[in-house]
Amino acid sequence: MAKDNEKKDLDQLINSMFRGHRLNTVSAEDYLEQVRKSQDEMQNGLDQAQENQKKAEDTLNTTENAVDQLNAILRRQSEDLQKQSEALCDQSRDLGFTDQDFAKLQAEVQKDFGISVDVENQQKRQAQDLQAVLNGMQETAAQTGTVVLGQESFLADLSRAFFRPLASGQPEDRLRNVFVISGPAGSGRHLALSTMIPILAEKHWLASADVVTINGSHYAGSEQEKVFIQDIYAASCASAEVIVIELAEALYPPFLNQLMKLCQNEEVTLNKRYVLNKGKQLVEAGSSLVTQTVSTLKLTNKYIVFLTTSRKTLMQNFPNSMVEQILDQPAAQPLSPEVLLTIYQRLLNDSVQNAKKQLNVTLTLDDDAAQKRLAVLETSAGALALEKDVRQLNAAINELCLKQPEPVLEVRAEAGREWVFEVNGQRLAMSDLIRLEKDDLDAIRKEMDAIVGLQEVKDTLQSMEEHYKVTQLRQKQGLKAAPLSRHMIFTGNPGTGKTTMARLVARLFKALGLLSQGQLIEVSRSDLVGRYVGHTAPLTQQIIESALGGVLFIDEAYSLVRGKDDSFGLEAVDTLVKGMEDHRDDLIVILAGYSREMEEFLNANSGLKSRFPNILNFADYTGSELTQIAVSLAQGKDYVIDESCLNDLTIYFNAVQMNSAARSGNGRLARNTVEKAILNQSRRILNDPQARMDLLLREDFDLELS
């Protein structure tokens, strides 16, 4: 009855709500049944949720207990690890790993990871690997030392530079290390790198044995911007982990600034947008609509190695923040006579083996061949001079075998001032077989003697040559020998032969063995002094580098400094003086200019004056000397000056020189006079076809004073 009443009440309520418009409705009894079922399902879900929550809480409690147990184990292991680390520190000091290195390592780990369970695990792995790193560092240096002789300390420092990031756990998104390698030419810097890097790759300390080399002199101006960006990007993407930078001081200053930022793990924003072409080369984007462009540069996971002959000069171009960053500065030292002897003996042994292998020739050398050759070779260029001499020896042997009518089986080589070969009863000198890579002293002297006038200059150069030879004799007898100051100043008016004599000086000193190349680099103020702040020093340094092994000839040198406020000029002079000191064994600097101006220039800079003790004055030519020059010039053009006009020529030249030798041009006066006479002779020949075509008569010369 009660249920019926409930049903009735519910029906009334529904009817009142829908006002008789009930559509597809269910009965009140069915509806109540559905509600009860829903309530039961909700209760069951709630019970299940409560049960799951309880299980989760039990699991969490179990996990927390496990973590507590794990932490307790790790703490005990950490205590053991501390004891092991202390013992390892004591052992590592003998291997060159200092307390400062350990302190830095610990600080870096704490900074990067914090004090946590991960830190403890990292420290454990680091300590376990540290001994392997130290052993690898020592073994790498020792293995490289079997090839690069006499540089034990340098190789130890170089190996440490490569292993430093391996010991400190360098992050993946940073450069591994940036360091500077310095040392004189021929000391083994390049050889050390080319030997050590493959060893590191073979032992899996490096992923690749490849090296990317960037020469700063190739990017000396703003027009090389695209090439510079392309090459740096290619280096960043290359598999090679080592990037070698040579002549960084010659880089265009804005490029050097970008490189410095990259070396400090900064990202460099490019001035232009670039894209990768099909060849994966970076090229400038031609449209602003191009997507996937490259607008920044960054170097990661690379070693940046700066290579230089003067560490101080190089690092003067670095910002202080960069200098402070460079912890490793391996410096190769000049090779000792004992090491040079060992190297030369190795090279000669290689020659003997190659002769047998390639030519089937038994080459026999004197036991003291290496010592005899070293006594006459100029070794200021280190091992480079020895390698050059052996190359010439091998070339001579090859030529000897080719010139014999019958196959050559045996060759005996005698060392002395020149290699002499004995084959099939014949004796042949090296100069009979190949053209030596140096001028003949006698030929140079003949050329110098053929120059008209300048006797004072010739005598000074001869005195310098004689002094050098005496110095060599004193050294052979174990006596002290004062070094020969080779830098010079040429004073005199234009046309007095200063440039011509400078070329002969370069050849002369190369023939004497005092210069390795013998080239003449002729420059003026515009080639040395930059146009903006920071440009002069790199520009001057680049010029100095190009002149190494030869003569740097600076014409009108007094114009380098135009008063006390000429900061650019003063910077050029300071860089020049520094370069002269750094490369005093393989560079001659000659300053040239008017006598009075050069004197004022030197008096204004006492430091510069002291470095140029050899002042050679090129006097103006006399009338007689200019006549001799005119005769020689005419002969060079297949003309003959009639003897009847020689006296008139002399009188004319004397008059011109007396009035104004500085404006006459000296030698240029003789040249202009001859060339004008040849033009006049041409007109005369056309009117008289029977006349001698090679003869210059008095009427051909215009000898009237203006």
XYZ file of C-alpha atoms in Angstrom:
706
model
C 0.000 0.000 0.000
C 2.854 2.296 0.924
C 4.629 1.549 -2.362
C 1.473 2.298 -4.268
C 1.196 5.652 -2.486
C 4.845 6.467 -3.308
C 4.270 5.611 -6.953
C 1.146 7.737 -7.036
C 2.939 10.730 -5.414
C 5.819 10.428 -7.838
C 3.512 10.287 -10.852
C 1.757 13.420 -9.664
C 5.060 15.208 -9.228
C 6.219 14.288 -12.727
C 2.906 15.288 -14.242
C 3.062 18.662 -12.532
C 6.607 19.218 -13.849
C 5.884 18.347 -17.470
C 2.208 19.487 -17.483
C 1.040 16.356 -19.141
C 3.697 16.407 -21.938
C 5.665 13.338 -20.892
C 7.500 11.720 -23.849
C 9.167 8.327 -23.764
C 9.294 8.358 -19.977
C 9.666 5.369 -17.757
C 7.550 4.418 -14.837
C 8.421 5.734 -11.401
C 9.129 2.200 -10.200
C 11.633 1.560 -12.995
C 13.261 4.909 -12.402
C 13.736 4.201 -8.699
C 15.268 0.880 -9.519
C 17.803 2.487 -11.793
C 18.671 4.996 -9.087
C 19.294 2.219 -6.564
C 21.553 0.378 -9.002
C 23.556 3.524 -9.587
C 23.984 4.043 -5.884
C 25.257 0.493 -5.461
C 27.773 0.933 -8.286
C 29.036 4.192 -6.797
C 29.507 2.535 -3.412
C 31.439 -0.337 -4.985
C 33.699 2.160 -6.836
C 34.319 4.021 -3.621
C 35.256 0.832 -1.792
C 37.659 -0.140 -4.600
C 39.283 3.306 -4.551
C 39.833 3.094 -0.820
C 41.427 -0.314 -1.259
C 43.751 0.995 -4.033
C 44.759 3.950 -1.867
C 45.738 1.610 0.937
C 47.845 -0.490 -1.455
C 49.594 2.693 -2.742
C 50.373 3.803 0.780
C 51.872 0.377 1.546
C 53.986 0.566 -1.622
C 55.190 4.086 -0.791
C 56.208 3.005 2.676
C 58.142 0.087 1.209
C 59.890 2.394 -1.301
C 60.842 4.907 1.378
C 62.358 2.106 3.442
C 64.346 0.943 0.373
C 65.596 4.494 -0.328
C 66.706 4.858 3.281
C 68.608 1.590 3.021
C 70.172 2.671 -0.324
C 71.260 6.016 1.120
C 72.841 4.262 4.084
C 74.798 2.014 1.690
C 75.877 4.995 -0.438
C 77.053 6.894 2.638
C 79.218 3.989 3.665
C 80.585 3.711 0.114
C 81.223 7.458 0.072
C 83.334 7.160 3.208
C 85.343 4.367 1.585
C 85.637 6.451 -1.590
C 87.027 9.391 0.377
C 89.763 7.207 1.774
C 90.566 5.870 -1.715
C 90.660 9.400 -3.139
C 93.109 10.554 -0.499
C 95.410 7.668 -1.332
C 94.994 8.399 -5.066
C 95.954 12.046 -4.534
C 99.227 10.974 -2.961
C 99.961 8.689 -5.915
C 98.934 11.283 -8.516
C 101.286 13.985 -7.267
C 104.159 11.943 -8.633
C 102.418 11.998 -12.014
C 102.108 15.806 -12.149
C 98.434 16.154 -11.112
C 98.494 18.878 -8.448
C 96.314 19.665 -5.457
C 94.997 22.665 -7.379
C 93.845 20.346 -10.150
C 91.957 18.192 -7.634
C 90.447 21.232 -5.972
C 89.291 22.593 -9.321
C 87.859 19.201 -10.228
C 85.916 18.969 -6.966
C 84.598 22.529 -7.312
C 83.431 21.902 -10.879
C 81.611 18.697 -9.863
C 79.872 20.429 -6.976
C 78.955 23.403 -9.161
C 77.548 21.290 -11.976
C 75.722 18.602 -9.980
C 75.229 19.719 -6.349
C 75.537 17.493 -3.271
C 73.216 14.523 -3.818
C 73.169 10.799 -4.467
C 74.104 11.628 -8.117
C 77.102 13.627 -6.949
C 78.345 10.735 -4.918
C 77.972 8.406 -7.880
C 79.704 10.919 -10.157
C 82.556 11.323 -7.718
C 82.891 7.571 -7.471
C 83.096 7.191 -11.259
C 85.484 10.150 -11.473
C 87.822 8.689 -8.921
C 87.741 5.322 -10.635
C 88.541 6.908 -14.031
C 91.088 9.420 -12.786
C 93.891 6.914 -12.529
C 93.237 5.795 -16.104
C 93.313 9.428 -17.254
C 96.589 10.088 -15.489
C 98.118 6.917 -16.887
C 96.858 7.801 -20.370
C 98.317 11.284 -20.103
C 101.724 9.943 -19.150
C 101.693 7.176 -21.774
C 100.648 9.575 -24.555
C 103.494 11.979 -23.774
C 105.997 9.126 -23.636
C 104.805 7.599 -26.921
C 104.931 10.956 -28.696
C 108.429 11.475 -27.307
C 109.721 8.546 -29.366
C 109.098 10.670 -32.461
C 109.502 14.233 -31.178
C 112.930 14.350 -29.553
C 114.294 16.673 -26.899
C 110.939 18.156 -25.842
C 109.943 16.093 -22.783
C 108.556 19.005 -20.768
C 106.703 20.412 -23.773
C 105.096 17.052 -24.568
C 104.045 16.561 -20.937
C 102.331 19.966 -20.999
C 100.746 19.247 -24.377
C 99.386 15.905 -23.177
C 97.988 17.546 -20.043
C 96.178 20.094 -22.228
C 94.367 17.291 -24.061
C 93.581 15.285 -20.922
C 92.464 18.170 -18.713
C 88.784 18.063 -19.776
C 88.804 14.266 -19.484
C 89.833 14.586 -15.852
C 87.394 17.373 -15.002
C 84.279 15.942 -16.626
C 83.643 18.775 -19.103
C 79.924 19.247 -19.989
C 78.887 18.211 -23.499
C 77.713 21.667 -24.580
C 81.065 23.416 -24.045
C 84.492 23.522 -25.611
C 86.825 20.899 -24.267
C 89.857 23.149 -23.935
C 91.506 26.225 -25.429
C 95.295 26.406 -25.268
C 98.330 28.020 -26.916
C 101.332 26.174 -28.371
C 104.442 28.297 -28.877
C 108.053 27.757 -29.862
C 110.596 28.573 -32.565
C 110.336 27.230 -36.089
C 111.728 23.729 -36.458
C 111.312 22.842 -32.768
C 108.683 20.152 -33.369
C 105.379 21.922 -32.679
C 103.592 20.659 -35.781
C 105.195 17.245 -35.506
C 104.049 16.926 -31.891
C 100.430 17.607 -32.857
C 100.471 15.333 -35.904
C 101.947 12.541 -33.769
C 99.941 12.924 -30.544
C 96.447 13.320 -32.013
C 96.430 9.919 -33.809
C 97.698 8.305 -30.594
C 94.814 9.856 -28.655
C 92.357 8.642 -31.299
C 93.817 5.137 -31.332
C 93.394 4.914 -27.532
C 89.837 6.323 -27.869
C 90.617 9.475 -25.908
C 89.584 11.305 -29.083
C 86.800 10.241 -31.404
C 88.739 11.225 -34.549
C 92.344 11.631 -35.663
C 91.355 14.415 -38.078
C 92.427 18.027 -37.589
C 90.936 21.242 -38.984
C 93.544 23.952 -39.613
C 92.582 27.627 -39.975
C 95.236 30.145 -41.107
C 94.450 33.653 -39.896
C 96.352 35.282 -42.776
C 93.637 34.020 -45.161
C 91.046 36.287 -43.513
C 92.910 39.600 -43.264
C 90.125 41.872 -44.560
C 86.382 42.432 -44.461
C 85.997 41.011 -47.970
C 86.801 37.551 -46.558
C 83.804 37.581 -44.192
C 81.794 34.940 -46.067
C 84.780 32.617 -46.350
C 85.578 33.045 -42.658
C 81.987 32.256 -41.609
C 81.881 29.252 -43.926
C 85.151 27.830 -42.624
C 84.269 28.327 -38.947
C 80.857 26.716 -39.461
C 82.455 23.791 -41.317
C 84.906 23.368 -38.448
C 82.062 23.352 -35.914
C 80.293 20.564 -37.825
C 83.384 18.512 -38.693
C 84.105 15.158 -37.100
C 87.526 16.479 -36.133
C 87.691 17.418 -32.462
C 90.855 19.520 -32.818
C 90.858 22.930 -34.526
C 94.323 24.457 -35.006
C 94.493 28.246 -35.466
C 97.712 29.559 -37.048
C 98.602 33.249 -37.382
C 95.545 34.314 -35.389
C 97.126 37.747 -34.958
C 96.730 38.284 -38.729
C 92.941 37.912 -38.570
C 90.802 40.906 -39.472
C 90.018 42.384 -35.993
C 86.214 41.843 -36.141
C 86.832 38.205 -37.091
C 89.296 37.841 -34.223
C 86.677 39.235 -31.835
C 84.162 36.653 -33.048
C 86.711 33.880 -32.603
C 87.464 35.047 -29.060
C 83.758 34.890 -28.194
C 83.534 31.364 -29.586
C 86.559 30.364 -27.525
C 84.767 31.621 -24.419
C 81.770 29.367 -25.110
C 79.642 32.245 -26.316
C 77.190 32.119 -29.178
C 78.026 34.574 -31.966
C 75.176 36.254 -33.819
C 75.937 36.686 -37.513
C 75.347 39.928 -39.392
C 73.667 38.049 -42.230
C 71.401 35.027 -42.627
C 72.885 31.857 -44.095
C 71.514 28.557 -45.377
C 73.031 25.204 -46.212
C 73.214 24.356 -49.894
C 73.043 20.853 -51.280
C 76.740 20.394 -50.679
C 76.195 21.246 -47.004
C 78.137 24.464 -47.486
C 77.026 27.618 -45.714
C 75.917 30.309 -48.188
C 74.252 33.660 -47.734
C 70.438 33.522 -47.853
C 69.163 35.290 -50.957
C 65.688 36.026 -49.610
C 64.107 36.918 -46.292
C 61.471 34.256 -46.981
C 63.992 31.411 -46.725
C 63.384 29.150 -43.746
C 65.772 27.033 -41.683
C 68.524 29.629 -41.796
C 71.750 29.739 -39.785
C 72.116 33.007 -37.904
C 74.470 32.024 -35.070
C 77.755 30.193 -34.558
C 78.886 28.135 -31.578
C 81.716 25.684 -30.988
C 81.198 22.712 -28.670
C 83.115 19.531 -27.895
C 86.229 20.874 -29.635
C 89.819 21.611 -28.714
C 90.937 25.053 -29.958
C 94.711 25.120 -30.379
C 96.491 28.398 -31.162
C 99.899 27.862 -32.789
C 102.511 30.633 -32.730
C 106.212 31.384 -32.605
C 105.647 34.169 -30.072
C 103.166 33.477 -27.301
C 103.458 36.983 -25.886
C 102.748 38.662 -29.218
C 99.751 36.441 -29.832
C 98.149 36.865 -26.432
C 98.464 40.646 -26.636
C 95.575 40.373 -29.084
C 93.399 38.439 -26.594
C 90.998 40.066 -24.124
C 91.845 39.621 -20.426
C 88.936 37.246 -19.951
C 90.374 35.029 -22.677
C 93.909 35.143 -21.269
C 92.620 34.085 -17.848
C 90.767 31.175 -19.427
C 93.877 29.688 -21.076
C 95.373 27.417 -18.412
C 97.588 25.373 -20.741
C 100.424 27.033 -22.695
C 102.838 24.292 -23.910
C 106.074 25.877 -25.138
C 108.610 24.016 -27.304
C 112.239 24.961 -26.738
C 115.075 25.340 -29.295
C 116.656 21.990 -29.997
C 120.035 21.317 -28.407
C 123.046 20.314 -30.562
C 122.788 16.780 -29.157
C 119.149 16.466 -30.187
C 119.862 17.934 -33.619
C 122.594 15.341 -34.070
C 120.223 12.514 -33.154
C 117.535 13.838 -35.508
C 120.011 14.190 -38.359
C 121.333 10.660 -37.810
C 117.763 9.357 -38.010
C 117.164 11.237 -41.232
C 120.357 9.871 -42.757
C 119.427 6.330 -41.724
C 116.057 6.813 -43.436
C 117.909 7.908 -46.586
C 120.010 4.749 -46.536
C 116.901 2.574 -46.164
C 114.968 4.441 -48.859
C 117.872 4.140 -51.308
C 117.836 0.399 -50.825
C 114.066 0.063 -50.973
C 113.282 2.419 -53.856
C 116.479 2.354 -55.943
C 118.044 -0.961 -54.909
C 121.197 1.024 -54.141
C 123.490 0.390 -51.188
C 124.268 3.842 -49.810
C 127.310 4.051 -47.538
C 127.944 7.059 -45.293
C 130.863 7.986 -43.038
C 130.285 7.229 -39.364
C 130.667 10.906 -38.522
C 128.711 12.175 -41.545
C 126.048 13.813 -39.407
C 128.600 15.669 -37.293
C 130.479 16.917 -40.365
C 127.349 18.276 -41.989
C 126.069 19.907 -38.800
C 129.373 21.768 -38.548
C 128.635 23.597 -41.811
C 124.837 23.856 -41.744
C 123.006 26.849 -40.359
C 120.694 25.310 -37.757
C 118.838 28.397 -36.556
C 115.740 26.927 -38.234
C 116.046 23.779 -36.126
C 115.028 20.484 -37.671
C 113.780 22.244 -40.810
C 117.375 22.901 -41.925
C 118.245 19.219 -41.454
C 115.197 18.028 -43.390
C 116.073 20.383 -46.243
C 119.643 19.085 -46.396
C 118.508 15.458 -46.482
C 115.965 16.243 -49.228
C 118.827 17.615 -51.308
C 120.892 14.506 -50.545
C 118.080 12.212 -51.715
C 117.528 14.295 -54.858
C 121.245 14.099 -55.709
C 121.298 10.311 -55.286
C 118.247 9.950 -57.547
C 119.868 12.149 -60.178
C 123.150 10.231 -59.864
C 121.430 6.924 -60.595
C 119.592 8.373 -63.587
C 122.769 9.750 -65.180
C 124.769 6.502 -65.054
C 124.755 4.354 -68.217
C 124.704 1.168 -66.150
C 122.533 0.328 -63.122
C 124.050 1.709 -59.921
C 124.413 -0.806 -57.099
C 126.616 1.048 -54.612
C 127.152 4.713 -53.765
C 129.506 6.147 -51.192
C 128.684 9.621 -49.868
C 131.322 11.741 -48.138
C 130.109 14.553 -45.913
C 131.862 17.898 -45.820
C 131.113 21.416 -46.861
C 129.319 19.722 -49.727
C 128.258 16.110 -50.250
C 130.623 14.251 -52.584
C 129.579 10.927 -54.145
C 131.770 8.075 -55.336
C 130.192 5.676 -57.849
C 131.830 3.336 -60.360
C 135.197 4.972 -59.822
C 133.807 8.491 -60.388
C 133.656 11.323 -57.855
C 130.837 13.831 -58.260
C 129.886 16.743 -56.033
C 126.261 17.454 -55.192
C 126.426 20.750 -57.113
C 127.318 18.708 -60.219
C 124.072 16.784 -59.909
C 121.411 19.239 -58.708
C 120.925 22.965 -58.402
C 121.348 23.770 -54.742
C 118.677 25.809 -53.057
C 120.951 28.749 -52.452
C 122.854 31.345 -54.433
C 126.515 30.939 -55.098
C 128.506 33.436 -53.039
C 130.911 34.135 -55.888
C 128.050 34.957 -58.253
C 126.530 37.352 -55.706
C 129.848 39.103 -55.180
C 130.250 39.532 -58.952
C 126.812 41.119 -59.185
C 127.631 43.425 -56.310
C 130.947 44.426 -57.835
C 129.202 45.185 -61.132
C 127.056 47.844 -59.452
C 128.458 51.272 -60.201
C 129.731 53.225 -57.184
C 128.502 52.545 -53.609
C 131.961 51.431 -52.544
C 131.322 52.367 -48.914
C 128.204 50.195 -48.869
C 130.038 47.283 -50.496
C 132.881 47.522 -47.963
C 130.438 47.468 -45.027
C 128.652 44.377 -46.341
C 131.983 42.637 -46.931
C 133.009 43.435 -43.351
C 129.746 41.898 -42.068
C 130.389 38.765 -44.129
C 133.942 38.452 -42.799
C 132.746 38.957 -39.214
C 130.241 36.138 -39.607
C 132.908 33.753 -40.947
C 135.238 34.581 -38.059
C 132.354 34.002 -35.631
C 131.875 30.526 -37.074
C 135.574 29.728 -36.649
C 135.506 30.901 -33.012
C 132.464 28.748 -32.287
C 134.191 25.681 -33.722
C 137.124 26.313 -31.379
C 134.824 26.657 -28.394
C 135.387 30.396 -28.024
C 132.764 33.011 -27.272
C 131.408 34.748 -30.339
C 129.656 38.084 -30.341
C 126.369 37.912 -32.260
C 126.218 39.793 -35.543
C 123.647 42.587 -35.619
C 122.136 42.371 -39.088
C 119.472 45.089 -39.146
C 120.424 48.086 -41.289
C 119.505 51.597 -42.245
C 119.977 52.790 -45.825
C 120.130 56.569 -46.133
C 120.309 58.507 -49.347
C 118.356 60.223 -52.098
C 116.079 58.371 -54.534
C 117.737 56.398 -57.299
C 120.958 55.627 -55.419
C 120.429 51.849 -55.522
C 118.968 51.171 -52.072
C 116.325 48.682 -53.236
C 118.763 46.927 -55.586
C 121.286 46.516 -52.797
C 118.570 45.277 -50.396
C 117.772 42.416 -52.810
C 121.448 41.477 -52.926
C 121.630 41.611 -49.116
C 118.758 39.101 -48.909
C 120.500 36.719 -51.309
C 123.911 37.226 -49.674
C 122.747 36.418 -46.164
C 120.766 33.417 -47.395
C 123.878 32.098 -49.146
C 125.809 32.586 -45.901
C 123.161 30.558 -44.074
C 121.944 33.476 -41.956
C 118.503 33.529 -43.602
C 116.344 30.524 -44.405
C 114.453 31.909 -47.450
C 116.125 35.033 -48.852
C 113.025 36.877 -50.077
C 112.708 40.688 -50.091
C 109.423 42.171 -48.843
C 109.216 45.870 -49.758
C 106.611 47.952 -47.884
C 105.796 51.520 -46.883
C 103.719 53.203 -44.167
C 100.395 52.375 -45.854
C 101.208 48.661 -45.671
C 101.920 48.752 -41.917
C 99.618 51.376 -40.413
C 95.938 50.527 -40.103
C 92.908 52.691 -40.701
C 91.127 52.127 -37.400
C 91.884 51.258 -33.786
C 93.149 47.721 -33.358
C 94.066 47.270 -37.028
C 97.736 48.348 -37.018
C 99.319 45.677 -34.819
C 97.792 42.694 -36.686
C 98.596 44.333 -40.029
C 102.230 44.926 -39.087
C 102.519 41.445 -37.602
C 101.209 39.964 -40.835
C 103.893 41.789 -42.820
C 106.568 40.575 -40.396
C 105.370 36.985 -40.750
C 105.546 37.229 -44.550
C 109.160 38.457 -44.340
C 110.428 35.722 -42.006
C 113.483 34.063 -43.488
C 114.265 37.124 -45.590
C 114.554 40.916 -45.606
C 111.811 43.387 -44.693
C 112.582 46.614 -46.580
C 110.648 49.687 -45.385
C 111.028 52.621 -47.774
C 110.547 56.169 -46.484
C 110.563 54.691 -42.983
C 110.600 58.155 -41.381
C 106.930 58.510 -42.408
C 105.941 55.720 -40.007
C 105.592 58.202 -37.159
C 104.121 61.625 -37.922
C 104.567 63.317 -34.600
C 104.030 62.337 -30.973
C 100.259 62.122 -31.430
C 100.441 59.545 -34.219
C 99.277 56.589 -32.107
C 98.834 54.308 -35.131
C 102.385 54.946 -36.336
C 103.818 54.453 -32.845
C 101.926 51.158 -32.572
C 103.446 50.017 -35.882
C 106.962 50.856 -34.648
C 106.382 49.053 -31.342
C 105.119 45.956 -33.165
C 108.074 46.115 -35.558
C 110.598 46.324 -32.714
C 108.916 43.404 -30.963
C 108.976 41.333 -34.158
C 112.669 42.091 -34.704
C 113.444 40.800 -31.225
C 111.272 37.684 -31.502
C 112.685 36.705 -34.913
C 116.217 38.050 -34.653
C 117.682 34.766 -35.935
C 115.765 34.680 -39.214
C 114.791 38.222 -40.130
C 116.632 41.318 -41.330
C 114.887 44.689 -41.265
C 116.201 47.500 -43.467
C 114.849 51.035 -43.011
C 115.414 53.395 -45.924
C 114.878 57.090 -46.545
C 116.392 60.526 -46.980
C 119.475 61.099 -44.809
C 118.193 64.110 -42.828
C 114.687 62.734 -42.283
C 116.025 59.344 -41.176
C 118.383 60.991 -38.703
C 115.496 62.965 -37.150
C 113.365 59.834 -37.072
C 116.002 57.810 -35.193
C 116.808 60.610 -32.771
C 113.132 60.735 -31.818
C 113.193 57.026 -30.931
C 116.320 55.979 -29.063
C 115.058 52.427 -28.615
C 114.751 52.046 -32.362
C 118.133 53.624 -33.043
C 119.937 51.142 -30.782
C 118.608 48.233 -32.839
C 120.060 49.567 -36.101
C 123.822 49.914 -35.590
C 124.556 49.400 -39.292
C 123.890 52.709 -41.043
C 124.873 52.644 -44.721
C 124.915 55.924 -46.617
C 124.138 55.767 -50.327
C 125.909 58.788 -51.768
C 124.650 60.591 -54.842
C 126.228 59.415 -58.060
C 128.922 61.521 -59.678
C 128.729 62.498 -63.326
C 131.289 59.850 -64.233
C 129.333 57.135 -62.404
C 126.101 58.124 -64.104
C 127.883 57.872 -67.461
C 128.942 54.322 -66.579
C 125.354 53.521 -65.630
C 124.117 54.979 -68.929
C 126.577 52.839 -70.904
C 125.449 49.733 -69.023
C 121.762 50.520 -69.546
C 122.310 51.035 -73.260
C 124.158 47.717 -73.550
C 121.282 45.980 -71.822
C 118.999 47.224 -74.619
C 121.502 46.229 -77.388
C 122.709 49.768 -77.986
C 126.179 51.286 -78.001
C 126.922 54.876 -76.942
C 129.441 56.491 -79.250
C 132.655 57.271 -77.368
C 132.702 60.781 -78.789
C 129.790 61.822 -76.590
C 130.850 60.172 -73.322
C 132.639 63.295 -72.106
C 129.622 65.470 -72.882
C 127.425 63.030 -70.960
C 129.680 63.284 -67.919
C 129.661 67.091 -68.025
C 125.875 67.102 -68.323
C 125.383 64.678 -65.428
C 127.783 66.628 -63.197
C 125.852 69.816 -63.845
C 122.504 68.249 -63.053
C 123.800 66.572 -59.877
C 125.382 69.799 -58.704
C 122.119 71.722 -59.104
C 119.797 69.189 -57.488
C 120.849 65.614 -56.948
C 117.812 64.959 -54.727
C 115.373 65.881 -57.515
C 117.366 64.404 -60.392
C 116.678 60.807 -59.438
C 120.347 59.737 -59.695
C 120.157 56.396 -61.493
C 116.749 57.351 -62.877
C 118.405 60.370 -64.511
C 120.740 58.064 -66.440
C 117.849 55.770 -67.428
C 115.649 58.634 -68.635
C 118.537 60.129 -70.599
C 119.253 56.839 -72.434
C 115.572 56.128 -73.161
C 115.096 59.617 -74.624
C 118.209 59.141 -76.789
C 116.778 55.864 -78.145
C 113.569 57.669 -79.193
C 115.572 60.384 -80.926
C 117.725 57.733 -82.653
C 114.593 56.066 -84.029
C 113.550 59.252 -85.812
C 117.095 59.660 -87.157
C 117.188 56.075 -88.482
C 113.951 56.614 -90.424
C 115.583 59.505 -92.260
C 118.850 57.616 -92.815
C 118.179 53.864 -93.305
C 121.890 53.194 -93.916
C 122.879 54.361 -90.425
C 123.832 51.874 -87.669
C 120.690 50.869 -85.770
C 122.568 50.040 -82.570
C 124.616 53.229 -82.287
C 123.629 56.235 -80.162
C 125.323 59.429 -81.353
C 125.835 62.789 -79.661
C 122.964 64.260 -81.634
C 120.593 61.666 -80.158
C 121.129 62.949 -76.641
C 119.321 65.973 -75.296
C 121.930 67.393 -72.954
C 120.561 70.876 -72.565
C 120.016 72.016 -68.968
C 116.529 73.268 -68.304
